[in-house]
Amino acid sequence: MTTLSRRHDFVLIFDVTNGNPNGDPDAGNLPRLDPETNHGLVTDVSLKRKIRNYVELAREGAEGHHIYVQEGAILNEKHRQAYVALRGDEKSKKDAKLNPRDDAEATALRDFMCRNFFDVRTFGAVMSTGINCGQVKGPVQMTFANSVEPVLPVEISITRMAATNEAEQKKKAEGDDSDQRTDNRTMGRKHIVPYGLYVAHGFVSAKFAERTGFSEADLDLLFEALANMFEHDRAAARGEMTSRKLIVFRHANALGNAPAHRLFDLVQIGRNVDGEFRALDDRGLSNLPPARKFTDYSVHIDRERLPEGVEILELL
Amino acid sequence: MAYGIRLHVWGQHALFTRPELKVERMSYDVMTPSAARGILEAIHWKPAIRWVIDRIHVLEPIRFQSIRRNEVGHKAPAGKIRQAMKRGDLEDLQLLVDEDRQQRASAVLVAPRYVIEAHFDMTGKAGPDDSAGKHLDIFNRRAARGQCFHQPCLGTREFTAHFDLIPPEAPLPARNPKAETAEHGFGAPRDLGFMLWDIDHGKPGRPSLFFRAALRDGVLDVPQPGSAEVKG
């Protein structure tokens, strides 16, 4: 496998229609909002979770593409047996120190993890190995995604025509002496964003790739995952989420040829008014109805200002 | 300070975690010297040099936001990895996030912007090829072109730092007038309490070193290594 030799920066543009892209545990699972601007947020870890899930689906069991940080219980009986066997084993070694004996062993452990697990190789992992505080820094880093305009989350009340248990049914019956048909009805809430276009920035350090063995093929898989991850993350809460654009800036060398912020500034997103690009801070936009679909926006890449030594790949 | 550099850094958020509040992370008001050193090292570093932070200018008002995220509770245990290596298969070497959940809040800084003033010293590891001028040139060239070893961050890696080199004769970027208040040390110095200076990686146990930080007219002066102001 050829190790990555060039730095990459990327912009991922995705949207959500009638869904909750990322719930806020602090706010009763409302879509995350920047409290000062009302722009929607999606955390980096939320996006990384989806990349892991996609790779797990697409490369299931493939050598070198295991996922360390897995979602959901996959323990079948066989696993459980191994677990029990291991536990016993561990106990017998309980007094042995957890940290590796020396740097060489720590390196061997780290290499083993990087070789076998795609997510360790890509995003890094904290291992209690004692070397360099036990961290593997991965080459790929992502930022929080921001919506390009403020979003207005909507609360939708929903009903279920059943009760969870008898106690709940009884409670309902006591407090309510109206219509008999509503006996077992319980109510719930859903929070949705009617429409939001989000932008996330990402960075791939070729120098860190050398250390974890992150290869050109891994990069292709990463971009494949970014383009397709929402297609395999359908859920009642998500609504319709789609990767709309993936714009990759490929530098000619490992350290890069231009500052990332200057490259990201080349990607301009505005409102599409009858086919005309209008910047989002254009005052004339205030009479426009809120955006409800991707074609209400227009994405423009300013190729003329592209610095030398940087190539643009539009992968989506 | 013949080899001083000035770097303008900014980002959307920052999280310079206080060591005493690190489970539910709470950021310091201002970037720590150790975080500033990390940013410079992300652009250029060799064992032959050691970055020393002189001053940190705060250009935007200090504001906080709270963000709560689902996180995992454990690191990867070395013992289990060793067992898997010996066994030759990967079974049971995963971390099931749903069974190991911790929801943690972080109080992060919003829209921070700083200027880092720093210089470097040569260390004992400098070879015959290492001259201060060479490393200064490399740093200046990389920073001016936006090159970096890895994209630097403001405390944690999800909060990317964008950077621009300020050439020696150029003026500092303008400070947001809203950051010229008593809270930012205008009028009288504002005491920020004890702040992490850096971690002593050379000593066993990697002890943390602290200093008494104060903002004077929006500037945090950082004591030099070995000075009496740096306390273990």
PDB file of N, CA and C in Angstrom, chain B residues 72-126:
ATOM      1  N   VAL B  72     -16.818   8.324  24.600  1.00  0.00           N
ATOM      2  CA  VAL B  72     -16.583   7.002  25.167  1.00  0.00           C
ATOM      3  C   VAL B  72     -15.761   7.129  26.439  1.00  0.00           C
ATOM      4  N   GLY B  73     -15.922   6.130  27.302  1.00  0.00           N
ATOM      5  CA  GLY B  73     -15.333   6.220  28.623  1.00  0.00           C
ATOM      6  C   GLY B  73     -13.965   5.589  28.759  1.00  0.00           C
ATOM      7  N   HIS B  74     -13.515   4.869  27.746  1.00  0.00           N
ATOM      8  CA  HIS B  74     -12.279   4.131  27.950  1.00  0.00           C
ATOM      9  C   HIS B  74     -11.263   4.314  26.838  1.00  0.00           C
ATOM     10  N   LYS B  75     -10.031   4.135  27.219  1.00  0.00           N
ATOM     11  CA  LYS B  75      -8.956   4.077  26.232  1.00  0.00           C
ATOM     12  C   LYS B  75      -8.802   2.631  25.782  1.00  0.00           C
ATOM     13  N   ALA B  76      -8.034   2.447  24.739  1.00  0.00           N
ATOM     14  CA  ALA B  76      -7.763   1.095  24.280  1.00  0.00           C
ATOM     15  C   ALA B  76      -6.741   0.455  25.212  1.00  0.00           C
ATOM     16  N   PRO B  77      -7.094  -0.655  25.859  1.00  0.00           N
ATOM     17  CA  PRO B  77      -6.142  -1.242  26.805  1.00  0.00           C
ATOM     18  C   PRO B  77      -5.012  -1.979  26.094  1.00  0.00           C
ATOM     19  N   ALA B  78      -3.804  -1.654  26.492  1.00  0.00           N
ATOM     20  CA  ALA B  78      -2.643  -2.274  25.855  1.00  0.00           C
ATOM     21  C   ALA B  78      -2.631  -3.782  26.069  1.00  0.00           C
ATOM     22  N   GLY B  79      -3.104  -4.209  27.243  1.00  0.00           N
ATOM     23  CA  GLY B  79      -3.086  -5.634  27.549  1.00  0.00           C
ATOM     24  C   GLY B  79      -3.925  -6.441  26.575  1.00  0.00           C
ATOM     25  N   LYS B  80      -5.100  -5.899  26.245  1.00  0.00           N
ATOM     26  CA  LYS B  80      -5.993  -6.617  25.322  1.00  0.00           C
ATOM     27  C   LYS B  80      -5.407  -6.670  23.915  1.00  0.00           C
ATOM     28  N   ILE B  81      -4.754  -5.571  23.534  1.00  0.00           N
ATOM     29  CA  ILE B  81      -4.148  -5.549  22.200  1.00  0.00           C
ATOM     30  C   ILE B  81      -3.040  -6.592  22.140  1.00  0.00           C
ATOM     31  N   ARG B  82      -2.274  -6.687  23.226  1.00  0.00           N
ATOM     32  CA  ARG B  82      -1.174  -7.646  23.264  1.00  0.00           C
ATOM     33  C   ARG B  82      -1.715  -9.078  23.156  1.00  0.00           C
ATOM     34  N   GLN B  83      -2.822  -9.321  23.863  1.00  0.00           N
ATOM     35  CA  GLN B  83      -3.425 -10.658  23.795  1.00  0.00           C
ATOM     36  C   GLN B  83      -3.889 -10.984  22.384  1.00  0.00           C
ATOM     37  N   ALA B  84      -4.512  -9.988  21.734  1.00  0.00           N
ATOM     38  CA  ALA B  84      -5.004 -10.220  20.373  1.00  0.00           C
ATOM     39  C   ALA B  84      -3.846 -10.497  19.426  1.00  0.00           C
ATOM     40  N   MET B  85      -2.733  -9.793  19.641  1.00  0.00           N
ATOM     41  CA  MET B  85      -1.563 -10.017  18.791  1.00  0.00           C
ATOM     42  C   MET B  85      -1.053 -11.443  18.960  1.00  0.00           C
ATOM     43  N   LYS B  86      -1.011 -11.894  20.203  1.00  0.00           N
ATOM     44  CA  LYS B  86      -0.527 -13.243  20.481  1.00  0.00           C
ATOM     45  C   LYS B  86      -1.458 -14.292  19.899  1.00  0.00           C
ATOM     46  N   ARG B  87      -2.769 -14.026  20.044  1.00  0.00           N
ATOM     47  CA  ARG B  87      -3.772 -14.974  19.586  1.00  0.00           C
ATOM     48  C   ARG B  87      -3.848 -14.997  18.073  1.00  0.00           C
ATOM     49  N   GLY B  88      -3.573 -13.844  17.480  1.00  0.00           N
ATOM     50  CA  GLY B  88      -3.609 -13.763  16.030  1.00  0.00           C
ATOM     51  C   GLY B  88      -4.990 -13.513  15.468  1.00  0.00           C
ATOM     52  N   ASP B  89      -5.964 -13.119  16.286  1.00  0.00           N
ATOM     53  CA  ASP B  89      -7.227 -12.654  15.707  1.00  0.00           C
ATOM     54  C   ASP B  89      -7.749 -11.468  16.497  1.00  0.00           C
ATOM     55  N   LEU B  90      -8.733 -10.813  15.883  1.00  0.00           N
ATOM     56  CA  LEU B  90      -9.145  -9.520  16.422  1.00  0.00           C
ATOM     57  C   LEU B  90     -10.413  -9.604  17.252  1.00  0.00           C
ATOM     58  N   GLU B  91     -10.873 -10.828  17.465  1.00  0.00           N
ATOM     59  CA  GLU B  91     -12.139 -10.964  18.169  1.00  0.00           C
ATOM     60  C   GLU B  91     -12.090 -10.270  19.528  1.00  0.00           C
ATOM     61  N   ASP B  92     -13.163  -9.576  19.824  1.00  0.00           N
ATOM     62  CA  ASP B  92     -13.300  -8.930  21.122  1.00  0.00           C
ATOM     63  C   ASP B  92     -12.366  -7.739  21.304  1.00  0.00           C
ATOM     64  N   LEU B  93     -11.747  -7.332  20.248  1.00  0.00           N
ATOM     65  CA  LEU B  93     -10.872  -6.166  20.369  1.00  0.00           C
ATOM     66  C   LEU B  93     -11.586  -4.935  19.818  1.00  0.00           C
ATOM     67  N   GLN B  94     -12.864  -4.794  20.155  1.00  0.00           N
ATOM     68  CA  GLN B  94     -13.563  -3.587  19.760  1.00  0.00           C
ATOM     69  C   GLN B  94     -14.047  -2.881  21.000  1.00  0.00           C
ATOM     70  N   LEU B  95     -14.466  -1.675  20.766  1.00  0.00           N
ATOM     71  CA  LEU B  95     -15.032  -0.906  21.855  1.00  0.00           C
ATOM     72  C   LEU B  95     -16.476  -0.639  21.452  1.00  0.00           C
ATOM     73  N   LEU B  96     -17.416  -1.090  22.271  1.00  0.00           N
ATOM     74  CA  LEU B  96     -18.815  -0.879  21.917  1.00  0.00           C
ATOM     75  C   LEU B  96     -19.280   0.429  22.537  1.00  0.00           C
ATOM     76  N   VAL B  97     -19.419   1.418  21.679  1.00  0.00           N
ATOM     77  CA  VAL B  97     -19.661   2.760  22.202  1.00  0.00           C
ATOM     78  C   VAL B  97     -20.966   2.863  22.970  1.00  0.00           C
ATOM     79  N   ASP B  98     -21.979   2.114  22.526  1.00  0.00           N
ATOM     80  CA  ASP B  98     -23.279   2.238  23.195  1.00  0.00           C
ATOM     81  C   ASP B  98     -23.230   1.725  24.626  1.00  0.00           C
ATOM     82  N   GLU B  99     -22.293   0.839  24.891  1.00  0.00           N
ATOM     83  CA  GLU B  99     -22.207   0.276  26.238  1.00  0.00           C
ATOM     84  C   GLU B  99     -21.199   1.025  27.100  1.00  0.00           C
ATOM     85  N   ASP B 100     -20.586   2.011  26.529  1.00  0.00           N
ATOM     86  CA  ASP B 100     -19.514   2.703  27.240  1.00  0.00           C
ATOM     87  C   ASP B 100     -19.675   4.212  27.056  1.00  0.00           C
ATOM     88  N   ARG B 101     -20.910   4.660  27.229  1.00  0.00           N
ATOM     89  CA  ARG B 101     -21.244   6.045  26.940  1.00  0.00           C
ATOM     90  C   ARG B 101     -20.966   6.970  28.102  1.00  0.00           C
ATOM     91  N   GLN B 102     -20.445   8.150  27.783  1.00  0.00           N
ATOM     92  CA  GLN B 102     -20.408   9.230  28.756  1.00  0.00           C
ATOM     93  C   GLN B 102     -20.843  10.474  28.013  1.00  0.00           C
ATOM     94  N   GLN B 103     -21.820  11.159  28.554  1.00  0.00           N
ATOM     95  CA  GLN B 103     -22.204  12.427  27.946  1.00  0.00           C
ATOM     96  C   GLN B 103     -21.481  13.526  28.711  1.00  0.00           C
ATOM     97  N   ARG B 104     -20.663  14.250  27.997  1.00  0.00           N
ATOM     98  CA  ARG B 104     -19.875  15.269  28.666  1.00  0.00           C
ATOM     99  C   ARG B 104     -20.071  16.624  28.009  1.00  0.00           C
ATOM    100  N   ALA B 105     -20.179  17.623  28.843  1.00  0.00           N
ATOM    101  CA  ALA B 105     -20.313  18.983  28.331  1.00  0.00           C
ATOM    102  C   ALA B 105     -18.941  19.635  28.281  1.00  0.00           C
ATOM    103  N   SER B 106     -18.767  20.547  27.336  1.00  0.00           N
ATOM    104  CA  SER B 106     -17.551  21.341  27.264  1.00  0.00           C
ATOM    105  C   SER B 106     -17.957  22.802  27.196  1.00  0.00           C
ATOM    106  N   ALA B 107     -17.329  23.630  28.007  1.00  0.00           N
ATOM    107  CA  ALA B 107     -17.522  25.073  27.873  1.00  0.00           C
ATOM    108  C   ALA B 107     -16.385  25.576  27.001  1.00  0.00           C
ATOM    109  N   VAL B 108     -16.728  25.972  25.773  1.00  0.00           N
ATOM    110  CA  VAL B 108     -15.695  26.318  24.795  1.00  0.00           C
ATOM    111  C   VAL B 108     -15.710  27.823  24.521  1.00  0.00           C
ATOM    112  N   LEU B 109     -14.587  28.339  24.078  1.00  0.00           N
ATOM    113  CA  LEU B 109     -14.492  29.742  23.687  1.00  0.00           C
ATOM    114  C   LEU B 109     -15.066  29.913  22.285  1.00  0.00           C
ATOM    115  N   VAL B 110     -15.690  31.058  22.049  1.00  0.00           N
ATOM    116  CA  VAL B 110     -16.314  31.325  20.756  1.00  0.00           C
ATOM    117  C   VAL B 110     -15.480  32.336  19.977  1.00  0.00           C
ATOM    118  N   ALA B 111     -15.266  32.021  18.715  1.00  0.00           N
ATOM    119  CA  ALA B 111     -14.593  32.921  17.761  1.00  0.00           C
ATOM    120  C   ALA B 111     -13.336  33.572  18.332  1.00  0.00           C
ATOM    121  N   PRO B 112     -12.390  32.781  18.828  1.00  0.00           N
ATOM    122  CA  PRO B 112     -11.172  33.377  19.383  1.00  0.00           C
ATOM    123  C   PRO B 112     -10.216  33.821  18.283  1.00  0.00           C
ATOM    124  N   ARG B 113      -9.426  34.823  18.600  1.00  0.00           N
ATOM    125  CA  ARG B 113      -8.392  35.280  17.663  1.00  0.00           C
ATOM    126  C   ARG B 113      -7.219  35.777  18.496  1.00  0.00           C
ATOM    127  N   TYR B 114      -6.045  35.298  18.197  1.00  0.00           N
ATOM    128  CA  TYR B 114      -4.869  35.643  18.993  1.00  0.00           C
ATOM    129  C   TYR B 114      -3.690  35.988  18.095  1.00  0.00           C
ATOM    130  N   VAL B 115      -2.735  36.687  18.696  1.00  0.00           N
ATOM    131  CA  VAL B 115      -1.402  36.753  18.082  1.00  0.00           C
ATOM    132  C   VAL B 115      -0.443  36.119  19.075  1.00  0.00           C
ATOM    133  N   ILE B 116       0.316  35.161  18.598  1.00  0.00           N
ATOM    134  CA  ILE B 116       1.315  34.506  19.436  1.00  0.00           C
ATOM    135  C   ILE B 116       2.666  35.131  19.120  1.00  0.00           C
ATOM    136  N   GLU B 117       3.341  35.624  20.152  1.00  0.00           N
ATOM    137  CA  GLU B 117       4.720  36.081  19.984  1.00  0.00           C
ATOM    138  C   GLU B 117       5.609  35.045  20.635  1.00  0.00           C
ATOM    139  N   ALA B 118       6.590  34.575  19.902  1.00  0.00           N
ATOM    140  CA  ALA B 118       7.422  33.495  20.430  1.00  0.00           C
ATOM    141  C   ALA B 118       8.811  33.559  19.822  1.00  0.00           C
ATOM    142  N   HIS B 119       9.714  32.832  20.401  1.00  0.00           N
ATOM    143  CA  HIS B 119      11.027  32.629  19.800  1.00  0.00           C
ATOM    144  C   HIS B 119      11.437  31.194  20.115  1.00  0.00           C
ATOM    145  N   PHE B 120      12.574  30.770  19.576  1.00  0.00           N
ATOM    146  CA  PHE B 120      13.001  29.422  19.945  1.00  0.00           C
ATOM    147  C   PHE B 120      14.437  29.432  20.405  1.00  0.00           C
ATOM    148  N   ASP B 121      14.756  28.461  21.233  1.00  0.00           N
ATOM    149  CA  ASP B 121      16.126  28.248  21.681  1.00  0.00           C
ATOM    150  C   ASP B 121      16.625  26.961  21.040  1.00  0.00           C
ATOM    151  N   MET B 122      17.945  26.884  20.871  1.00  0.00           N
ATOM    152  CA  MET B 122      18.521  25.633  20.389  1.00  0.00           C
ATOM    153  C   MET B 122      18.687  24.701  21.586  1.00  0.00           C
ATOM    154  N   THR B 123      18.498  23.420  21.372  1.00  0.00           N
ATOM    155  CA  THR B 123      18.623  22.463  22.461  1.00  0.00           C
ATOM    156  C   THR B 123      19.928  21.691  22.315  1.00  0.00           C
ATOM    157  N   GLY B 124      20.167  20.827  23.270  1.00  0.00           N
ATOM    158  CA  GLY B 124      21.367  20.002  23.235  1.00  0.00           C
ATOM    159  C   GLY B 124      21.384  19.012  22.080  1.00  0.00           C
ATOM    160  N   LYS B 125      20.222  18.808  21.468  1.00  0.00           N
ATOM    161  CA  LYS B 125      20.164  17.835  20.380  1.00  0.00           C
ATOM    162  C   LYS B 125      20.546  18.431  19.029  1.00  0.00           C
ATOM    163  N   ALA B 126      20.874  19.724  19.036  1.00  0.00           N
ATOM    164  CA  ALA B 126      21.220  20.370  17.774  1.00  0.00           C
ATOM    165  C   ALA B 126      22.519  19.790  17.221  1.00  0.00           C
TER     166      ALA B 126
END
